[in-house]
Amino acid sequence: MGNLLKVLTCTELEQGPNFFLDFENAQPTDCEREVWNQVNTVLQDSESILSGLQAYKGAGQEIRDAIQNPNDMLLQERAWNSVCPLVIRLKKFYGFSLRLEKALQGLLESLTCPPYTPTQHLEKEQALAKQFAEILHFTLRFDELKMRIPAIQNDFSYYRRTISRNRINNMNLDIESEVNNEMANRMSLFYAEATPMLKTLSTATTNFVTENKTLPLENTTDVLSTMASVCKVMLETPDYTSRFNSEDTLLFCMRVMVGVIILYDHVHPNGAFNKSSKIDMKGCIKVLKEQPADNVEGLLNALKFTTKHLNDESTPKNIRTMLQ
């Protein structure tokens, strides 16, 4: 981000405390380092995961040829040999989602634990706040890419059908030791989601709240609403956006803002769209709509289709209208 950015937190922004967050340059303190190291081990693999997903071409032609010529064993073998390496790659992506889930829960534990308030945590533990933002940034990028690759589900469906038919008796079925039926079931549920990484983080956040019964719900939701406020202020303030070095910084802020809104909506009983929400949804949507359409289409769709409470009766009509 280049510069420390002044943000306002709390429901009534004009009365809220001021503090600074540096998403780009924050370095871990001694107190943060153990958790930071654990999360960094996961995050350092995120770019290779995205590169692998971006390079995913699928085996569509091979599968079509095999289906259209069911008695041609050469074409059956060609399709099978094309799909198997892709399934191994899909397993790697799924395995990364499990690692990301644990990393998120570790960050939530650090950013919500007593005696500090969530706002104090974000102010004092900026390196962890930055990692939290980076997880969300990765998640939205992964899901945006995944939604553009229908070949993923087609390839995996073909793999499962072929395994279950067990018609390729003389071919290499060693892959079942890599992707057994239980793993295939879990992967199938993962890839059936429109935004699988966001679903993973939403479930992880909900489970974190459920499992930590002595921790007030507000400790978690306030971390999320504060992060949303941080990103919104950064995006809507020309003094801040003028300091951004590239468009990537704008995209980073937008993705993080949308990610925390979705998490908040899944965790808070009343959701993010209710009038009592600590997130200024009207302001957040307005900020997104002011950006080039190509940059925000996927993010607006994520708000429409992966949130939980958008269509509740308690959601103001003007909010629903903004997202139509």
Coordinates of C-alpha atoms in Angstrom, one line a residue:
M1 CA 0.0 0.0 0.0
G2 CA 3.0 2.3 0.4
N3 CA 1.8 4.5 3.2
L4 CA 0.1 4.0 6.6
L5 CA -3.6 4.6 6.1
K6 CA -5.8 6.3 8.6
V7 CA -9.1 4.5 9.0
L8 CA -12.2 4.9 11.1
T9 CA -13.8 1.9 12.9
C10 CA -17.0 1.5 14.9
T11 CA -20.6 1.8 13.9
E12 CA -20.8 5.6 14.0
L13 CA -17.7 6.5 12.1
E14 CA -17.5 10.1 13.2
Q15 CA -17.2 9.0 16.8
G16 CA -14.9 6.0 16.2
P17 CA -11.3 5.9 17.2
N18 CA -8.6 6.5 14.6
F19 CA -5.7 4.1 14.0
F20 CA -3.4 3.2 11.2
L21 CA -3.0 -0.1 9.2
D22 CA -0.2 -0.9 6.8
F23 CA -1.2 -3.8 4.7
E24 CA 2.0 -3.7 2.7
N25 CA 4.9 -3.2 5.0
A26 CA 3.7 -4.5 8.4
Q27 CA 6.3 -6.8 10.0
P28 CA 5.6 -9.3 12.8
T29 CA 6.4 -8.4 16.4
D30 CA 7.9 -11.0 18.7
C31 CA 4.3 -11.7 20.0
E32 CA 3.0 -12.3 16.5
R33 CA 5.9 -14.2 15.1
E34 CA 4.8 -17.8 16.0
V35 CA 1.4 -17.5 14.4
W36 CA 2.8 -15.4 11.6
N37 CA 5.3 -18.1 10.7
Q38 CA 2.6 -20.8 10.7
V39 CA 0.4 -18.7 8.4
N40 CA 3.3 -17.6 6.2
T41 CA 4.1 -21.3 5.5
V42 CA 0.7 -21.6 3.9
L43 CA 0.6 -18.2 2.2
Q44 CA 3.9 -18.7 0.4
D45 CA 2.3 -21.5 -1.6
S46 CA -0.7 -19.4 -2.7
E47 CA 0.8 -17.9 -5.9
S48 CA 1.8 -21.4 -7.2
I49 CA -1.8 -22.6 -6.5
L50 CA -3.2 -19.6 -8.5
S51 CA -0.7 -20.2 -11.3
G52 CA -1.7 -23.9 -11.4
L53 CA -5.4 -23.0 -11.6
Q54 CA -4.8 -20.3 -14.2
A55 CA -3.0 -22.8 -16.4
Y56 CA -5.8 -25.4 -16.1
K57 CA -6.9 -26.3 -19.6
G58 CA -9.0 -29.4 -19.0
A59 CA -9.4 -32.6 -21.0
G60 CA -12.7 -31.6 -22.8
Q61 CA -11.7 -32.7 -26.3
E62 CA -10.3 -36.1 -25.1
I63 CA -13.4 -36.7 -23.0
R64 CA -15.8 -35.9 -25.9
D65 CA -13.8 -38.2 -28.2
A66 CA -14.0 -41.0 -25.6
I67 CA -17.8 -40.6 -25.0
Q68 CA -18.6 -40.4 -28.8
N69 CA -16.5 -43.6 -29.4
P70 CA -17.2 -45.9 -26.5
N71 CA -15.7 -48.9 -28.1
D72 CA -12.4 -47.3 -29.1
M73 CA -10.1 -48.3 -26.3
L74 CA -7.3 -46.1 -27.5
L75 CA -9.5 -43.0 -27.1
Q76 CA -10.7 -44.3 -23.7
E77 CA -7.1 -44.6 -22.6
R78 CA -6.2 -41.2 -24.1
A79 CA -9.0 -39.5 -22.1
W80 CA -8.2 -41.4 -18.9
N81 CA -4.5 -40.5 -19.1
S82 CA -5.4 -36.9 -19.7
V83 CA -7.8 -36.7 -16.8
C84 CA -5.7 -38.4 -14.1
P85 CA -2.9 -35.7 -13.8
L86 CA -5.7 -33.1 -13.7
V87 CA -7.4 -34.9 -10.8
I88 CA -4.1 -34.9 -8.9
R89 CA -3.9 -31.2 -9.5
L90 CA -7.4 -30.7 -8.2
K91 CA -6.5 -32.7 -5.1
K92 CA -3.6 -30.3 -4.5
F93 CA -6.0 -27.3 -4.7
Y94 CA -8.4 -28.9 -2.3
G95 CA -5.6 -29.8 0.1
F96 CA -4.5 -26.2 0.1
S97 CA -8.1 -25.1 1.1
L98 CA -7.7 -27.3 4.2
R99 CA -4.4 -25.7 5.1
L100 CA -5.9 -22.2 4.5
E101 CA -8.8 -23.1 6.8
K102 CA -6.4 -23.9 9.6
A103 CA -4.4 -20.7 9.0
L104 CA -7.6 -18.6 9.1
Q105 CA -8.7 -20.1 12.4
G106 CA -5.2 -19.5 13.9
L107 CA -5.4 -15.8 12.9
L108 CA -9.0 -15.5 14.3
E109 CA -7.8 -17.0 17.6
S110 CA -5.0 -14.4 17.8
L111 CA -7.1 -11.4 16.7
T112 CA -10.0 -12.1 19.0
C113 CA -8.5 -13.3 22.3
P114 CA -8.8 -11.3 25.5
P115 CA -7.7 -9.0 27.0
Y116 CA -7.6 -6.8 23.9
T117 CA -10.6 -5.7 21.9
P118 CA -10.7 -6.7 18.2
T119 CA -9.8 -3.1 17.2
Q120 CA -6.8 -3.1 19.6
H121 CA -5.7 -6.4 18.1
L122 CA -5.8 -5.1 14.6
E123 CA -3.9 -2.0 15.6
K124 CA -1.3 -3.8 17.6
E125 CA -0.9 -6.9 15.4
Q126 CA -0.8 -5.4 12.0
A127 CA 1.3 -8.2 10.5
L128 CA -1.4 -10.7 11.4
A129 CA -4.1 -8.3 10.0
K130 CA -2.1 -8.2 6.8
Q131 CA -2.1 -12.0 6.6
F132 CA -5.8 -12.1 7.2
A133 CA -6.3 -9.7 4.3
E134 CA -3.9 -11.8 2.1
I135 CA -6.0 -14.9 2.8
L136 CA -9.1 -13.2 1.7
H137 CA -7.4 -11.7 -1.3
F138 CA -6.2 -15.1 -2.4
T139 CA -9.6 -16.6 -1.8
L140 CA -11.5 -14.2 -4.0
R141 CA -8.8 -14.5 -6.8
F142 CA -9.1 -18.3 -6.6
D143 CA -12.8 -18.3 -6.8
E144 CA -12.9 -15.8 -9.6
L145 CA -10.7 -18.0 -11.7
K146 CA -12.5 -21.2 -10.8
M147 CA -15.9 -19.8 -11.9
R148 CA -14.4 -19.3 -15.4
I149 CA -13.2 -22.9 -15.7
P150 CA -16.2 -25.2 -16.2
A151 CA -13.7 -27.9 -17.3
I152 CA -12.9 -28.6 -13.7
Q153 CA -16.3 -30.1 -12.8
N154 CA -16.6 -31.8 -16.2
D155 CA -13.1 -33.4 -15.8
F156 CA -13.9 -34.6 -12.3
S157 CA -17.3 -35.9 -13.2
Y158 CA -15.7 -38.0 -16.0
Y159 CA -13.1 -39.3 -13.6
R160 CA -15.7 -40.4 -11.1
R161 CA -18.0 -42.0 -13.7
T162 CA -15.0 -43.9 -15.1
I163 CA -13.9 -45.1 -11.7
S164 CA -17.3 -46.3 -10.8
R165 CA -17.9 -48.1 -14.0
N166 CA -14.6 -49.8 -13.7
R167 CA -14.6 -50.5 -17.4
I168 CA -10.9 -49.7 -17.9
N169 CA -9.6 -52.8 -16.4
N170 CA -6.2 -52.8 -18.1
M171 CA -5.4 -49.1 -17.5
N172 CA -3.5 -47.5 -14.7
L173 CA -5.9 -47.2 -11.7
D174 CA -3.1 -46.4 -9.3
I175 CA -4.7 -43.0 -8.9
E176 CA -7.2 -44.5 -6.5
S177 CA -4.4 -44.7 -4.0
E178 CA -4.1 -40.9 -4.4
V179 CA -7.8 -40.1 -4.7
N180 CA -9.8 -42.7 -3.0
N181 CA -13.6 -42.7 -2.8
E182 CA -13.8 -40.7 0.4
M183 CA -11.4 -38.1 -0.9
A184 CA -13.3 -38.0 -4.2
N185 CA -16.5 -37.3 -2.3
R186 CA -15.0 -34.4 -0.4
M187 CA -13.4 -33.0 -3.5
S188 CA -16.8 -33.3 -5.3
L189 CA -18.5 -31.3 -2.6
F190 CA -15.8 -28.7 -2.7
Y191 CA -15.8 -28.1 -6.5
A192 CA -19.6 -28.2 -6.6
E193 CA -19.6 -24.8 -4.8
A194 CA -19.6 -21.7 -7.1
T195 CA -17.0 -20.2 -4.8
P196 CA -15.4 -23.1 -3.0
M197 CA -12.6 -21.2 -1.2
L198 CA -15.1 -18.6 0.2
K199 CA -17.3 -21.4 1.3
T200 CA -14.4 -23.0 3.1
L201 CA -13.5 -19.8 5.0
S202 CA -17.2 -19.1 5.8
T203 CA -17.5 -22.6 7.3
A204 CA -14.2 -22.2 9.2
T205 CA -15.3 -18.9 10.7
T206 CA -18.6 -20.3 11.7
N207 CA -17.0 -23.3 13.3
F208 CA -14.5 -21.0 15.1
V209 CA -17.4 -19.2 16.7
T210 CA -19.2 -22.4 17.6
E211 CA -16.2 -24.1 19.1
N212 CA -15.2 -21.0 21.2
K213 CA -18.3 -20.7 23.3
T214 CA -16.6 -18.6 26.0
L215 CA -15.6 -16.0 23.4
P216 CA -18.2 -13.3 22.7
L217 CA -19.5 -13.5 19.1
E218 CA -18.8 -9.7 18.8
N219 CA -15.0 -10.4 19.2
T220 CA -15.1 -12.2 15.8
T221 CA -17.7 -10.0 14.0
D222 CA -16.0 -6.8 15.1
V223 CA -12.7 -7.9 13.5
L224 CA -14.6 -8.5 10.3
S225 CA -16.6 -5.3 10.3
T226 CA -13.5 -3.3 11.2
M227 CA -11.6 -4.8 8.3
A228 CA -14.5 -3.9 6.0
S229 CA -14.4 -0.3 7.2
V230 CA -10.6 -0.2 6.6
C231 CA -10.9 -1.2 3.0
K232 CA -14.0 1.0 2.3
V233 CA -12.3 4.1 3.6
M234 CA -9.1 3.3 1.6
L235 CA -11.2 2.9 -1.6
E236 CA -13.4 6.0 -1.2
T237 CA -10.8 8.5 -0.1
P238 CA -8.8 10.1 -3.0
D239 CA -6.0 11.0 -0.6
Y240 CA -5.4 7.3 -0.1
T241 CA -6.1 6.0 -3.6
S242 CA -3.7 8.5 -5.0
R243 CA -0.9 6.8 -3.1
F244 CA -1.6 3.4 -4.5
N245 CA 1.2 2.3 -6.8
S246 CA -0.9 0.1 -9.1
E247 CA -4.4 -1.1 -9.9
D248 CA -3.6 -4.3 -8.0
T249 CA -3.8 -2.4 -4.8
L250 CA -7.3 -1.3 -5.6
L251 CA -8.3 -4.9 -6.4
F252 CA -6.6 -6.1 -3.2
C253 CA -8.8 -3.7 -1.1
M254 CA -12.0 -4.6 -3.0
R255 CA -11.4 -8.4 -2.6
V256 CA -10.6 -8.1 1.1
M257 CA -13.7 -5.9 1.7
V258 CA -16.0 -8.3 0.0
G259 CA -14.4 -11.3 1.7
V260 CA -14.9 -9.9 5.2
I261 CA -18.5 -8.9 4.4
I262 CA -19.3 -12.5 3.3
L263 CA -17.7 -13.9 6.4
Y264 CA -19.6 -11.4 8.6
D265 CA -22.8 -12.3 6.9
H266 CA -22.3 -16.0 7.6
V267 CA -21.3 -15.6 11.2
H268 CA -23.5 -12.8 12.6
P269 CA -27.1 -14.0 13.3
N270 CA -28.6 -10.9 11.6
G271 CA -26.1 -10.8 8.8
A272 CA -24.3 -8.0 7.1
F273 CA -27.3 -6.4 5.3
N274 CA -29.5 -5.7 8.4
K275 CA -29.8 -2.1 9.5
S276 CA -28.2 -3.1 12.8
S277 CA -25.1 -4.3 10.9
K278 CA -21.8 -2.7 11.8
I279 CA -20.9 -2.7 8.1
D280 CA -22.0 0.2 5.9
M281 CA -23.3 -2.0 3.1
K282 CA -24.6 0.8 1.1
G283 CA -21.2 2.6 1.2
C284 CA -19.4 -0.7 0.4
I285 CA -21.5 -1.5 -2.6
K286 CA -21.3 2.1 -3.9
V287 CA -17.5 2.0 -3.7
L288 CA -17.5 -1.2 -5.8
K289 CA -19.9 0.1 -8.4
E290 CA -17.7 3.1 -8.9
Q291 CA -14.9 0.8 -10.2
P292 CA -14.6 -0.5 -13.8
A293 CA -17.2 -3.2 -14.3
D294 CA -14.6 -5.8 -15.4
N295 CA -12.9 -5.4 -12.0
V296 CA -16.0 -5.9 -9.8
E297 CA -18.4 -8.2 -11.7
G298 CA -17.1 -11.2 -9.9
L299 CA -17.1 -9.5 -6.5
L300 CA -20.7 -8.2 -6.9
N301 CA -21.7 -11.8 -7.9
A302 CA -20.0 -13.1 -4.8
L303 CA -22.1 -10.7 -2.6
K304 CA -25.2 -11.8 -4.5
F305 CA -24.7 -15.5 -4.5
T306 CA -22.5 -16.5 -1.6
T307 CA -23.9 -14.4 1.2
K308 CA -26.6 -15.8 3.5
H309 CA -28.9 -12.9 4.4
L310 CA -29.2 -10.8 1.3
N311 CA -32.7 -11.9 0.6
D312 CA -34.0 -11.7 4.2
E313 CA -37.0 -9.5 4.7
S314 CA -34.9 -7.4 7.1
T315 CA -32.6 -6.4 4.2
P316 CA -33.4 -2.8 3.1
K317 CA -34.9 -2.7 -0.4
N318 CA -32.4 -0.1 -1.6
I319 CA -29.5 -2.6 -0.7
R320 CA -31.2 -5.4 -2.7
T321 CA -31.8 -3.0 -5.6
M322 CA -28.1 -1.9 -5.7
L323 CA -27.1 -5.6 -6.2
Q324 CA -29.6 -6.4 -8.9

